[in-house]
C-alpha positions as YAML, in Angstrom:
chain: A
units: angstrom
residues:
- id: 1
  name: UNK
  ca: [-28.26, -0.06, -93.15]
- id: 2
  name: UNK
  ca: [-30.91, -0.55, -90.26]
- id: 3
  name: UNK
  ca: [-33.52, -0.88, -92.50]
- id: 4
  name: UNK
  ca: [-31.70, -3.53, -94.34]
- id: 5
  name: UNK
  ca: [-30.97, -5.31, -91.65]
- id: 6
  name: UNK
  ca: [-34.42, -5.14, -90.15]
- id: 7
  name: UNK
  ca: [-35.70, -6.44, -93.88]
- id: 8
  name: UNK
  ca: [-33.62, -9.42, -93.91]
- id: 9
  name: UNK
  ca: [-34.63, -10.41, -90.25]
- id: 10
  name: UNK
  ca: [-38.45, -9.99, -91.12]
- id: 11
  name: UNK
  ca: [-37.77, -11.80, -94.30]
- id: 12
  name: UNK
  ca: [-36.47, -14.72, -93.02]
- id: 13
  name: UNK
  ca: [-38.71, -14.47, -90.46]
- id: 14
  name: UNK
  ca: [-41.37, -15.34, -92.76]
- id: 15
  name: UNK
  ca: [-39.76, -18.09, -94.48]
- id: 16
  name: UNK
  ca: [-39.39, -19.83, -90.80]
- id: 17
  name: UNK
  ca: [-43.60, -19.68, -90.33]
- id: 18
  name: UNK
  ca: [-44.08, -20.84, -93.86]
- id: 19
  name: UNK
  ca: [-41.80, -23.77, -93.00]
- id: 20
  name: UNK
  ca: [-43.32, -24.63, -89.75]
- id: 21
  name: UNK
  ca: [-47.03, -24.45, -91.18]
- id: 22
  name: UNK
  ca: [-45.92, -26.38, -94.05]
- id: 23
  name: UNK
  ca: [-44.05, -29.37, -91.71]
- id: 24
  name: UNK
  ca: [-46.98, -29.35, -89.46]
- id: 25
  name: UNK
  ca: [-49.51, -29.68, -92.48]
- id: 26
  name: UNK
  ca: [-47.59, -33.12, -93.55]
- id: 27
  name: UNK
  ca: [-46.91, -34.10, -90.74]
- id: 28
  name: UNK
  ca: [-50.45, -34.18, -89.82]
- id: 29
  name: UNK
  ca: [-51.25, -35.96, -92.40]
- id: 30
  name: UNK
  ca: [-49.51, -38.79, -92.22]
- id: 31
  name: UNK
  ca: [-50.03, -39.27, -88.83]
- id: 32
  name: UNK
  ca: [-53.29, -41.27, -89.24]
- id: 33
  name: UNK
  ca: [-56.88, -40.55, -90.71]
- id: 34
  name: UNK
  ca: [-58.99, -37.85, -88.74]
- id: 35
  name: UNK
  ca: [-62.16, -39.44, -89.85]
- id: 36
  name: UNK
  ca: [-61.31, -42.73, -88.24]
- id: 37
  name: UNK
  ca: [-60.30, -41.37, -84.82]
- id: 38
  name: UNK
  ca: [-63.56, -39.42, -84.51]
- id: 39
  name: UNK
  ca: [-65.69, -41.63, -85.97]
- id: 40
  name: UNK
  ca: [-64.38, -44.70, -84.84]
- id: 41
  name: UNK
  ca: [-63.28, -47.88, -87.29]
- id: 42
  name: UNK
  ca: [-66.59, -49.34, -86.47]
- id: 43
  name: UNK
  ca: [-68.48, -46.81, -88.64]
- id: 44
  name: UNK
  ca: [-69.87, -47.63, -91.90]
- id: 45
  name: UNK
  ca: [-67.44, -46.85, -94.70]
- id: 46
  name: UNK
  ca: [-69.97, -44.55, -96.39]
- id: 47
  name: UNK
  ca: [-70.66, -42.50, -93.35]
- id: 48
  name: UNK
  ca: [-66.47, -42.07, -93.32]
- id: 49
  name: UNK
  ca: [-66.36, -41.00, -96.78]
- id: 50
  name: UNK
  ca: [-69.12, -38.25, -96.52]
- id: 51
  name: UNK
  ca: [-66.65, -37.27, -93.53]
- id: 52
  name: UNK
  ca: [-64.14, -36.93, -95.55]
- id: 53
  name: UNK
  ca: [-65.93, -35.33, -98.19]
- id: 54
  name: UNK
  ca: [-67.29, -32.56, -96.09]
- id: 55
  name: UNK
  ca: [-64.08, -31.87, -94.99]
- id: 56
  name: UNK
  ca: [-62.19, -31.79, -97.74]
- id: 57
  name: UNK
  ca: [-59.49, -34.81, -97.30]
- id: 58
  name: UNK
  ca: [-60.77, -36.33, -100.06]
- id: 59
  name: UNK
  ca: [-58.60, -33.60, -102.28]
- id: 60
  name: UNK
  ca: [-55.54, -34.28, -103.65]
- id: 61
  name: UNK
  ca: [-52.48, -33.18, -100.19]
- id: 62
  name: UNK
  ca: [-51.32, -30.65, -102.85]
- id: 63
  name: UNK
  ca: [-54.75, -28.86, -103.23]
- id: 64
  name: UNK
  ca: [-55.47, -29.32, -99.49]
- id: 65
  name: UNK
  ca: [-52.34, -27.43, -99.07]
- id: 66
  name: UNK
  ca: [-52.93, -24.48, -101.30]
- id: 67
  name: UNK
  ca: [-56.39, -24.14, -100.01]
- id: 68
  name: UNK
  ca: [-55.08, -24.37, -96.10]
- id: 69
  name: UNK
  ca: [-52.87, -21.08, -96.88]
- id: 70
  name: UNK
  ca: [-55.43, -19.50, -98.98]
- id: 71
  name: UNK
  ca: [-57.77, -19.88, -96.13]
- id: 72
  name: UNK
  ca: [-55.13, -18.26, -94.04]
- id: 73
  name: UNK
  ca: [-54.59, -15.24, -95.94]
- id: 74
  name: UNK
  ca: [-57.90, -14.78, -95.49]
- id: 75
  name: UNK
  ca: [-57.93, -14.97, -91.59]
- id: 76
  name: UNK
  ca: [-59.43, -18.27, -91.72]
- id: 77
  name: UNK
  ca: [-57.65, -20.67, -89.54]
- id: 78
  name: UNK
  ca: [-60.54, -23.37, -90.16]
- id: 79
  name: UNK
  ca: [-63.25, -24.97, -87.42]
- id: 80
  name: UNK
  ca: [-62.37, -28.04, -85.31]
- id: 81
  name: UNK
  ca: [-63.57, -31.43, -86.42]
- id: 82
  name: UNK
  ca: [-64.65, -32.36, -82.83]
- id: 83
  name: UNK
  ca: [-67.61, -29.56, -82.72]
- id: 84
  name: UNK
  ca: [-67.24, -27.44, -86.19]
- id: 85
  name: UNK
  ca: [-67.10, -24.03, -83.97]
- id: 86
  name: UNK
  ca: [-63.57, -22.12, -85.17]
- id: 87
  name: UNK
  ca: [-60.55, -22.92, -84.23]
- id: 88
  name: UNK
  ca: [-59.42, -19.64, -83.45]
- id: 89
  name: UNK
  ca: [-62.04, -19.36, -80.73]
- id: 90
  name: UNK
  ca: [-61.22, -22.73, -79.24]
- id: 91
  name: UNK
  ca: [-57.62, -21.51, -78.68]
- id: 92
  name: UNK
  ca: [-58.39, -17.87, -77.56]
- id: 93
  name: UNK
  ca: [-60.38, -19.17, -74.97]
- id: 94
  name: UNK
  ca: [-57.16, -21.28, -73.62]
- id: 95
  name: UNK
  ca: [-55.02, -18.52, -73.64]
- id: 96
  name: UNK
  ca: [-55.54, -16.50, -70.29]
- id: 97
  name: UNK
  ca: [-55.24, -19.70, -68.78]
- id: 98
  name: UNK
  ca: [-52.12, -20.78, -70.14]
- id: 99
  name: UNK
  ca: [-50.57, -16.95, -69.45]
- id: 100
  name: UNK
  ca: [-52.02, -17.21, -65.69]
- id: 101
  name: UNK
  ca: [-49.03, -20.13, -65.59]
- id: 102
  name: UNK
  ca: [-45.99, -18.83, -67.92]
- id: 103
  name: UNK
  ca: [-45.92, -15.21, -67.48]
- id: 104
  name: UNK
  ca: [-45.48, -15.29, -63.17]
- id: 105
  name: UNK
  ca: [-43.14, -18.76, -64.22]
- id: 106
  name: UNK
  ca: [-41.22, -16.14, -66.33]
- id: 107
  name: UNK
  ca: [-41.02, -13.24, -63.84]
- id: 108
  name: UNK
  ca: [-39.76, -15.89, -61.36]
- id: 109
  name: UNK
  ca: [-36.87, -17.11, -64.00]
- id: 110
  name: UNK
  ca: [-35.34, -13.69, -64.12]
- id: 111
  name: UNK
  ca: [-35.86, -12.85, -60.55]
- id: 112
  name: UNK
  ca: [-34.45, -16.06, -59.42]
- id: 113
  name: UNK
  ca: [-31.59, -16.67, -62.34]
- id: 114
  name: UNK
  ca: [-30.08, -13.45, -63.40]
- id: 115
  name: UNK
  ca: [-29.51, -12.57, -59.82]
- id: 116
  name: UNK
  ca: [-27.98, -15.99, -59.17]
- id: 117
  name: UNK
  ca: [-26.02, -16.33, -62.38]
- id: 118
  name: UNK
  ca: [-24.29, -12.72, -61.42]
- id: 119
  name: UNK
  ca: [-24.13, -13.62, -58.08]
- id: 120
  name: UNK
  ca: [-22.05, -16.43, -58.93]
- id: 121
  name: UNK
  ca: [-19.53, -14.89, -61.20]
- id: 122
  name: UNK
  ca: [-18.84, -12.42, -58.80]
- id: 123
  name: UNK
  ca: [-17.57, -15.11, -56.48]
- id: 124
  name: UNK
  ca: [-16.36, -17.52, -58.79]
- id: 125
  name: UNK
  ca: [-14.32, -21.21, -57.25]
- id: 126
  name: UNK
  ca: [-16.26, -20.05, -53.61]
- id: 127
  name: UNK
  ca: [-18.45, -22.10, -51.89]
- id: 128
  name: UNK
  ca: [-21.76, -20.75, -52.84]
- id: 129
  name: UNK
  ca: [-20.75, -20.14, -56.99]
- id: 130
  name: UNK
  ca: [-20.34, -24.14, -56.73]
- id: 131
  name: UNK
  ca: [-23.64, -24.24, -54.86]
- id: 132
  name: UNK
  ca: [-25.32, -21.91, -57.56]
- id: 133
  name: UNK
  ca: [-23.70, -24.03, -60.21]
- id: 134
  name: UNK
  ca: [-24.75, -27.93, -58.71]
- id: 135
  name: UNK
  ca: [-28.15, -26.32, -58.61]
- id: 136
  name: UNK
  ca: [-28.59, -24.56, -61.96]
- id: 137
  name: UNK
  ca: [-27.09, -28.27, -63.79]
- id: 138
  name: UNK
  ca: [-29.94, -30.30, -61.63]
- id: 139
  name: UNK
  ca: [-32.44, -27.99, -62.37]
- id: 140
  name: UNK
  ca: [-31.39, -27.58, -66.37]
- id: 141
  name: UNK
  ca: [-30.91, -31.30, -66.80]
- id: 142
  name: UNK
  ca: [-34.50, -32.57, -64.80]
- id: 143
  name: UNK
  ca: [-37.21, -33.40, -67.54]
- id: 144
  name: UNK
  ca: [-40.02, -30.89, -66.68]
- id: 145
  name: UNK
  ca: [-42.34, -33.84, -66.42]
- id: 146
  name: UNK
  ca: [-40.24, -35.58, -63.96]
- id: 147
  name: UNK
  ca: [-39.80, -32.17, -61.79]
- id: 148
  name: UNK
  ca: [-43.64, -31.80, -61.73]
- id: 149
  name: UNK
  ca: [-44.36, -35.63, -60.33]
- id: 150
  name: UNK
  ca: [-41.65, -34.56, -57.92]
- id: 151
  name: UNK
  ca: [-43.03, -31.42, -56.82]
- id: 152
  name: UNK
  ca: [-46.59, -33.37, -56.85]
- id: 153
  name: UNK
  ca: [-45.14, -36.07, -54.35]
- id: 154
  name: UNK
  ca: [-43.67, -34.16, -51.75]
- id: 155
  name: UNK
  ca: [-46.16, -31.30, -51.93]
- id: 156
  name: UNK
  ca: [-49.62, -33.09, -52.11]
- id: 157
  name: UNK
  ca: [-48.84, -36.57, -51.87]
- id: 158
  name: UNK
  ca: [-46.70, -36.73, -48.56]
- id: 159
  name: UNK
  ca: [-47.10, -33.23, -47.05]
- id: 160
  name: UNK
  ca: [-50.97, -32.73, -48.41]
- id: 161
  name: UNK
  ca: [-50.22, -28.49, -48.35]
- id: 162
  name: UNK
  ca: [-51.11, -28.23, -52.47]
- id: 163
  name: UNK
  ca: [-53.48, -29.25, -54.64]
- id: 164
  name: UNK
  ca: [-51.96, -32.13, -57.24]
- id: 165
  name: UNK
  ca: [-54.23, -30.80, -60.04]
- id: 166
  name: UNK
  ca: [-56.88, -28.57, -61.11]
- id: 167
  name: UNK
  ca: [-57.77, -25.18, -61.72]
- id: 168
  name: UNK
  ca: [-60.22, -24.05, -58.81]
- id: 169
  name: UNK
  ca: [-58.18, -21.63, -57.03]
- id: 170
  name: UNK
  ca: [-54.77, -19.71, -56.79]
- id: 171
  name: UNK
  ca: [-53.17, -22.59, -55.13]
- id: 172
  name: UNK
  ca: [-53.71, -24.91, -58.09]
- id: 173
  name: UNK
  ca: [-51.53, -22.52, -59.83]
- id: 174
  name: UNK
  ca: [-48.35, -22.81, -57.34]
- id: 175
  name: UNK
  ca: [-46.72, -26.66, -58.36]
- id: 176
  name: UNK
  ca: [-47.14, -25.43, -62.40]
- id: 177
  name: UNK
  ca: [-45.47, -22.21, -61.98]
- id: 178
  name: UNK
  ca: [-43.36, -23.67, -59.59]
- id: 179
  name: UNK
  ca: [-42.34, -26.23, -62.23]
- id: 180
  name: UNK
  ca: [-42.13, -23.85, -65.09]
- id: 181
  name: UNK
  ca: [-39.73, -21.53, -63.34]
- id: 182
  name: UNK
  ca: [-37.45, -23.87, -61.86]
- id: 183
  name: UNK
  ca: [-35.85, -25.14, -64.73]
- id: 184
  name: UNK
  ca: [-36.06, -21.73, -66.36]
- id: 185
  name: UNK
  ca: [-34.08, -20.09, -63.84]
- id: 186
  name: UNK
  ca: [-31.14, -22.54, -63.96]
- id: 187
  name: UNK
  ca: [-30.95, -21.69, -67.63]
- id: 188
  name: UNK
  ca: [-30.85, -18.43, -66.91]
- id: 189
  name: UNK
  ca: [-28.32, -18.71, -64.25]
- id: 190
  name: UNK
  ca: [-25.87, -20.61, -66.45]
- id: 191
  name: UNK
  ca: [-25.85, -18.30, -68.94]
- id: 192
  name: UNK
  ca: [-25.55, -15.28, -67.24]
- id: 193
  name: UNK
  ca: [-22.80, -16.86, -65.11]
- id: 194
  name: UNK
  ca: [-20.62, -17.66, -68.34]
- id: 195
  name: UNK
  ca: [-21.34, -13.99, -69.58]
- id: 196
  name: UNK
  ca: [-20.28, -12.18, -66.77]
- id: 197
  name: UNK
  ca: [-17.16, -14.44, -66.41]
- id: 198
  name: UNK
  ca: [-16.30, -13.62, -69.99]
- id: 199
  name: UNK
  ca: [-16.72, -9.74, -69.45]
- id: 200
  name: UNK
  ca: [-14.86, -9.83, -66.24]
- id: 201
  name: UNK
  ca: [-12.24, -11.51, -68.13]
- id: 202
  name: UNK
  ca: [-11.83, -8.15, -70.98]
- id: 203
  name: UNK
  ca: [-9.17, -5.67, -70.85]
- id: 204
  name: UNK
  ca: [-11.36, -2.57, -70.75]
- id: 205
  name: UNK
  ca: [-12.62, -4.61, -66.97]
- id: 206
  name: UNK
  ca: [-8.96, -4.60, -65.76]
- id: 207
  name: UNK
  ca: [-8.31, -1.41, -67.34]
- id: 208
  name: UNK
  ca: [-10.70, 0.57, -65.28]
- id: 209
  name: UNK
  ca: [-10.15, -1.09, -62.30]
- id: 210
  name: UNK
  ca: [-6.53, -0.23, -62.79]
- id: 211
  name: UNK
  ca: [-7.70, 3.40, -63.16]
- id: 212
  name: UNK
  ca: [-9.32, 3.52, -59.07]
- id: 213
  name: UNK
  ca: [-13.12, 2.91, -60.75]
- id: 214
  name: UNK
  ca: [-14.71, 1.65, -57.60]
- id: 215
  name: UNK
  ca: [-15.24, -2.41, -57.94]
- id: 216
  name: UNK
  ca: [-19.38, -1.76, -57.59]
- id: 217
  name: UNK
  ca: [-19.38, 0.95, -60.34]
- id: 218
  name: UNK
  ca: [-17.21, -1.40, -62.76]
- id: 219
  name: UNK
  ca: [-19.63, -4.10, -62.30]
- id: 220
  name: UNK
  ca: [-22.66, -1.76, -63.16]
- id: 221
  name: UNK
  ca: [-21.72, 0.41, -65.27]
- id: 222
  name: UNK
  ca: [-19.02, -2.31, -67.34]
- id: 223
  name: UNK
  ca: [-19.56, -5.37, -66.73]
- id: 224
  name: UNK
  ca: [-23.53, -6.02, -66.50]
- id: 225
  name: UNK
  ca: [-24.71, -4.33, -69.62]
- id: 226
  name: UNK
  ca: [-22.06, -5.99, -72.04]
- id: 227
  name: UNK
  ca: [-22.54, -9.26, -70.28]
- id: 228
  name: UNK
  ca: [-26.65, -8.38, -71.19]
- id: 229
  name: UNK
  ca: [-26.09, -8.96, -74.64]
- id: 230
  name: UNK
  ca: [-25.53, -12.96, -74.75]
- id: 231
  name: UNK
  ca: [-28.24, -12.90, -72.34]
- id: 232
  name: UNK
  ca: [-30.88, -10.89, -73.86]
- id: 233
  name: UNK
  ca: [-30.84, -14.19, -76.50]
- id: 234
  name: UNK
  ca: [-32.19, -17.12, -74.00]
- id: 235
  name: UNK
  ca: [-34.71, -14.24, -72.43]
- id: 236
  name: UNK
  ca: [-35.99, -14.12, -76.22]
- id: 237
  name: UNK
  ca: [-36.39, -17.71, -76.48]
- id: 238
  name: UNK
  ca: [-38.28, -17.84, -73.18]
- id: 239
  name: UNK
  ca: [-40.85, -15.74, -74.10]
- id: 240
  name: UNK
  ca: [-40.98, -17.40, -77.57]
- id: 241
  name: UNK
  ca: [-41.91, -20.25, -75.42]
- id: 242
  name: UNK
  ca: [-44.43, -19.19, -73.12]
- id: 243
  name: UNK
  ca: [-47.15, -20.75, -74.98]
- id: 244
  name: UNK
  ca: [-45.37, -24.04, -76.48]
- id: 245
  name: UNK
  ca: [-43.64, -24.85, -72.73]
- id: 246
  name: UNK
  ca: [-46.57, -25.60, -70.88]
- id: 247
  name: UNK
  ca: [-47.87, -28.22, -72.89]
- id: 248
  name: UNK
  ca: [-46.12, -30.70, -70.94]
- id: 249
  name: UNK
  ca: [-47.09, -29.53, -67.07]
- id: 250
  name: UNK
  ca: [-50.33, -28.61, -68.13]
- id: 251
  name: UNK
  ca: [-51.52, -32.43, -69.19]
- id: 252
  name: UNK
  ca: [-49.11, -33.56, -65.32]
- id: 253
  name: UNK
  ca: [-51.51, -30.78, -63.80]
- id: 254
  name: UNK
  ca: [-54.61, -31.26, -65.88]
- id: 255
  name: UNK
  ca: [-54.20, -27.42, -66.30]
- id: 256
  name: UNK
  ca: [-56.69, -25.96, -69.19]
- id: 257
  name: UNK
  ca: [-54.67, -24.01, -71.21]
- id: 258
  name: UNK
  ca: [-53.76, -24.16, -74.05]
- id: 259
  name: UNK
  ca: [-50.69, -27.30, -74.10]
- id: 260
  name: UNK
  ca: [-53.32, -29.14, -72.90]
- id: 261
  name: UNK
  ca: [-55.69, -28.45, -75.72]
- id: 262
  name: UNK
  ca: [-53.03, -29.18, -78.07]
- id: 263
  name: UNK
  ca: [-52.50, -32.35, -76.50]
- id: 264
  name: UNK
  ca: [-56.24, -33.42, -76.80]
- id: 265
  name: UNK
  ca: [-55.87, -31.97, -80.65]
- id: 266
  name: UNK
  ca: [-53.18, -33.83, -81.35]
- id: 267
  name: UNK
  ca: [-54.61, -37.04, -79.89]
- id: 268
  name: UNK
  ca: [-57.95, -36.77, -81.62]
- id: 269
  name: UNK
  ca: [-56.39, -35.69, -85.11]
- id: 270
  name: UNK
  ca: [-58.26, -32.32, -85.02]
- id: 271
  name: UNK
  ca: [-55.88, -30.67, -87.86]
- id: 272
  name: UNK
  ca: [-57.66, -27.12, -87.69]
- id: 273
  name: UNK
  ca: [-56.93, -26.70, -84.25]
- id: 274
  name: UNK
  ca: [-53.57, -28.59, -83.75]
- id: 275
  name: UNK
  ca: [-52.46, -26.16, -86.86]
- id: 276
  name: UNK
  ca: [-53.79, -23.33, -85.20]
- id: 277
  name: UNK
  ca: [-52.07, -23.64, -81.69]
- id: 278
  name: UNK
  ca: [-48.61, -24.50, -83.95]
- id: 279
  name: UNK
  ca: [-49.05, -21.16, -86.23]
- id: 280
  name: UNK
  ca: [-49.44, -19.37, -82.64]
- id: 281
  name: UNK
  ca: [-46.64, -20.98, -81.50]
- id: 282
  name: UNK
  ca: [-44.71, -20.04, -84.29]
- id: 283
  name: UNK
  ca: [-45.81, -16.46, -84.70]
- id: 284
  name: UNK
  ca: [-44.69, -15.70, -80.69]
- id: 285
  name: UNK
  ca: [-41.47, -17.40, -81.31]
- id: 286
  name: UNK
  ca: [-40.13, -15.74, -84.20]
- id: 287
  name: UNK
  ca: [-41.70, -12.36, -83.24]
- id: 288
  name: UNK
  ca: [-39.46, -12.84, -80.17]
- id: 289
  name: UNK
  ca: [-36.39, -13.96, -82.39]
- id: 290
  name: UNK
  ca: [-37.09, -11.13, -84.42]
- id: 291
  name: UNK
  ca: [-37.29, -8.44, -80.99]
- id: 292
  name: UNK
  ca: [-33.78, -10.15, -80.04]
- id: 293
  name: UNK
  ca: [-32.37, -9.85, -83.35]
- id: 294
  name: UNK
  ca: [-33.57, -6.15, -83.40]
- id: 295
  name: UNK
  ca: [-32.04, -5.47, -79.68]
- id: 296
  name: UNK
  ca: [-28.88, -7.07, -80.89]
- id: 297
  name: UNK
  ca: [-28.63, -4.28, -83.98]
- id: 298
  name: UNK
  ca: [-29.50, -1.73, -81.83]
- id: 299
  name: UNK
  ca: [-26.89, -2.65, -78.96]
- id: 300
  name: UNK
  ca: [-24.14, -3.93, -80.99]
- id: 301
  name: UNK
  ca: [-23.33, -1.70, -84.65]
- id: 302
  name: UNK
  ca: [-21.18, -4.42, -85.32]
- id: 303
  name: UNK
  ca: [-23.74, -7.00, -85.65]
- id: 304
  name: UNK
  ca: [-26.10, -5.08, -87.71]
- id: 305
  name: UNK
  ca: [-23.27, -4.21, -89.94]
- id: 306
  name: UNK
  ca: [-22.61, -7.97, -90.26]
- id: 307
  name: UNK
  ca: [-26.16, -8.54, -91.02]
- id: 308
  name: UNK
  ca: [-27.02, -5.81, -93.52]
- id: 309
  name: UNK
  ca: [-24.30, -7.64, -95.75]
- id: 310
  name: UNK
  ca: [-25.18, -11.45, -94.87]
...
């Protein structure tokens, strides 16, 4: 049954990347002609059709489109139209950067939003639980980009104690992850708020408090790894999203990683590499989908039994 389960999770798994690739492929497409944005409208019209020709968008969409996933199952993710070196290289090289930002905003979510979220629920209607809660709905309804001109004003503008962009030392890096994490954690603190309020609420909670079970133990032992289980979902989609959520604070913070690259991609209708960074982006989000959906079989029978027949 586990092995069914995991089959149908991996297959449709699949089927998402083909469907993102394929969207992103059109998409593209339509958007506008690459050989005009690099070359310019000014250039002679033979000089745009050997541009095209060397490149391929002469072909018919459809055979552009078989020979785009042929090239991938050969590893070949194509070279960028900007300065013909691979693709794959130009994003590689991005990477560390972008990871320097998302995975210390991520450790800061969960240290700052599970604790919070719990912290709340264990005191729900008090002072502080509406405190926790005002927070978490400012932080979780803020536009990222609007946080990050905030965080820009007050900290380098007005009080001149950080950097407003840049990548020169650790302190460049404090407004981003600052930015990143912020909104993260009041995610994170909603939802594990609601799932501990819906444990607390079972009968097998009252039951063992009924029993003597010290109030600390039913918490830890009862209470926080059932109420783990709604939770372990929005942890998946946050790492799903380390790459594809910086895209926006890196271009406010002129951070090179890789959101900014896809920016400039995007911007300069360089297909190879704006297809790249999405194929990445889809790969780490539906591998993490695919680790949740996995956890969720393994910590609830009932689920996987549900799934093995879906």
């Amino acid at each position: 049954m586990m092995g069914r389960y995991l089959a149908i999770r991996i297959g449709r798994a699949a089927l998402t990347i083909v469907l993102v690739v394929t969207f992103a492929f059109v998409v593209l497409r339509l958007s506008g002609d690459p050989a005009l944005m690099i070359l310019g409208p000014e250039a002679p019209p033979e000089v745009l059709a050997a541009f095209r020709k060397a490149w391929g968008l002469d072909d018919p969409i459809w055979f552009q489109y078989l020979d785009y996933f042929g090239a991938i199952a050969k590893g070949e993710l194509g070279r960028s139209m900007r300065d013909g070196r691979p693709a794959i290289e130009l994003v590689l090289e991005r990477i560390p950067a972008t990871l320097a930002l998302t995975l210390p905003a991520f450790v800061f979510k969960v240290a700052l939003g599970i604790p919070a979220g719990i912290y709340a629920a264990l005191h729900r209607g008090s002072a502080i639980d509406r405190a926790v809660m005002m927070t978490a709905v400012a932080g979780f309804t803020v536009p990222s980009f609007v946080l990050a001109l905030l965080l820009v004003l007050v900290f380098a503008v007005q009080l001149g104690w950080l950097p407003s962009g840049g990548q020169d030392s650790w302190r460049h890096a404090i407004l981003p992850i600052a930015t990143l994490s912020l909104g993260g954690a009041a995610v994170l603190a909603r939802f594990t708020r609601s799932a501990m309020l819906e444990v607390l609420g079972q009968p097998y909670i009252r039951t063992a408090s009924a029993k003597g079970v010290p109030w600390r133990k039913v918490v830890t032992s009862h209470a926080l790894p059932n109420a783990a289980i709604p939770t372990v979902t929005i942890l998946g989609f946050m790492v799903g999203t380390l790459i594809a959520g910086a895209v926006v604070v890196e271009s406010v913070f002129s951070w090179p990683g890789v959101g900014r690259l896809l920016v400039v991609a995007v911007a300069n209708r360089d297909l190879a590499v704006v297809q790249c960074i999405l194929l990445l982006v889809a790969l780490t989000m539906v591998t993490s989908n695919l680790v949740v959906d996995f956890l969720y079989g393994f910590l609830d029978p009932r689920l996987r039994a549900k799934g093995a027949h879906a």
